[in-house]
Amino acid sequence: MSAPAAGASAHPPSRAPVTAARRAASAEVARDSIRAHAVSAPASGSAANAGVRAWRVVRLHFVNFSTIVIVPWIVLFAIALLSVAVWAVVLSASPVIVTAAPLALWSGAVFYLFVYMSVVAVQAMSATFPFALGIGSTRRDYAVGTALAFTLLSAGYGLALTALSVAEEASGGWWLGGRMFATPGLTDGPVLERLVVFFTGLMLFFFVGAVFAGAWLRWRVYGLVALGGALASLFVALLFGVTATGSWASLIDALVRLGAFGASLWSLVPTALAAVAAFLLLRRVTPRG
């Protein structure tokens, strides 16, 4: 066996320079990839991502579908069946009442649905607000998503109530001369006007409920009591002002000239104010549990 040639190294040539060059090239490629992704990907606060987060809040509200849709309709149809039974009893005792006193067969029970929407708003926001912030939604995202959810619910309920009012008239008051959905003077006008009246009324009650929900989330029971007391005081003050100035006749005349449709359009003003108030309350809320 021959010995290694003189001057030859016993170890293979070092690959350190080659490895270092490869690592430098890889790092440069990685930096270029990161730059390209940063340019092509939308920023976290972009309108597209904000819309996705808001829609996530909408879906979150509809998770408890039974509370916001099924239960209200079950209760409303139960009330409707009870009203029909009462009308049947009244007609059997006095068949001429339909022509003698038609408003005797009028039921304002549909108003229950409007009031219940305020309760739904409080329940939904109290249950979903902490969870929405926990999954990465901002308070602005939550406010936008909640407003969209309430708008969709108002539109759905409004369409259904409008259809029921038309069916009620077509059937002659469910074949008994009664009135529950086509309320005289309120929701017995043209179909489009009925839809607007139902929709705006539901929106108003939803966002009033949102204000109470914001007060609950911010101050709990003390907030509800204080807000209820403030609204009651404001209502009494308005009644006192109208009475003290003898403006009842002028007020009633203005409301009659305005009509249900005109009043429903004006109700968008307090609805918008309630939406802003609810958002301002949510900005100061600290999630709990």
Short mmCIF file of N, CA and C in Angstrom, two decimals, residues 13 84 97 133 178 213 223 232 234 251 259 278 285:
data_model
loop_
_atom_site.label_atom_id
_atom_site.label_comp_id
_atom_site.label_asym_id
_atom_site.label_seq_id
_atom_site.Cartn_x
_atom_site.Cartn_y
_atom_site.Cartn_z
N PRO A 13 -11.67 18.64 1.57
CA PRO A 13 -11.69 20.12 1.58
C PRO A 13 -12.90 20.63 2.36
N VAL A 84 -108.05 34.49 18.00
CA VAL A 84 -109.10 33.95 17.13
C VAL A 84 -110.17 33.25 17.97
N ILE A 97 -121.66 42.44 16.30
CA ILE A 97 -120.59 43.31 16.83
C ILE A 97 -119.62 43.73 15.73
N LEU A 133 -65.16 39.33 21.25
CA LEU A 133 -63.85 39.93 21.49
C LEU A 133 -62.79 38.86 21.72
N GLY A 178 -111.75 39.85 12.51
CA GLY A 178 -110.78 40.34 13.49
C GLY A 178 -109.60 41.04 12.84
N ALA A 213 -78.60 46.90 26.48
CA ALA A 213 -77.55 45.88 26.54
C ALA A 213 -76.20 46.51 26.84
N GLY A 223 -76.60 49.94 35.74
CA GLY A 223 -76.79 50.61 34.47
C GLY A 223 -78.22 50.51 33.96
N ALA A 232 -87.56 57.08 31.79
CA ALA A 232 -88.87 57.36 32.40
C ALA A 232 -89.01 58.83 32.77
N LEU A 234 -87.42 61.32 31.35
CA LEU A 234 -87.54 62.09 30.12
C LEU A 234 -88.96 62.02 29.57
N LEU A 251 -100.26 68.44 18.75
CA LEU A 251 -99.47 67.22 18.61
C LEU A 251 -100.27 66.13 17.92
N GLY A 259 -99.23 60.60 9.64
CA GLY A 259 -99.62 59.24 9.32
C GLY A 259 -98.60 58.22 9.81
N ALA A 278 -75.41 53.08 21.75
CA ALA A 278 -75.00 51.71 22.06
C ALA A 278 -73.52 51.50 21.72
N VAL A 285 -66.75 49.13 27.45
CA VAL A 285 -67.08 47.90 28.17
C VAL A 285 -65.81 47.05 28.33
#
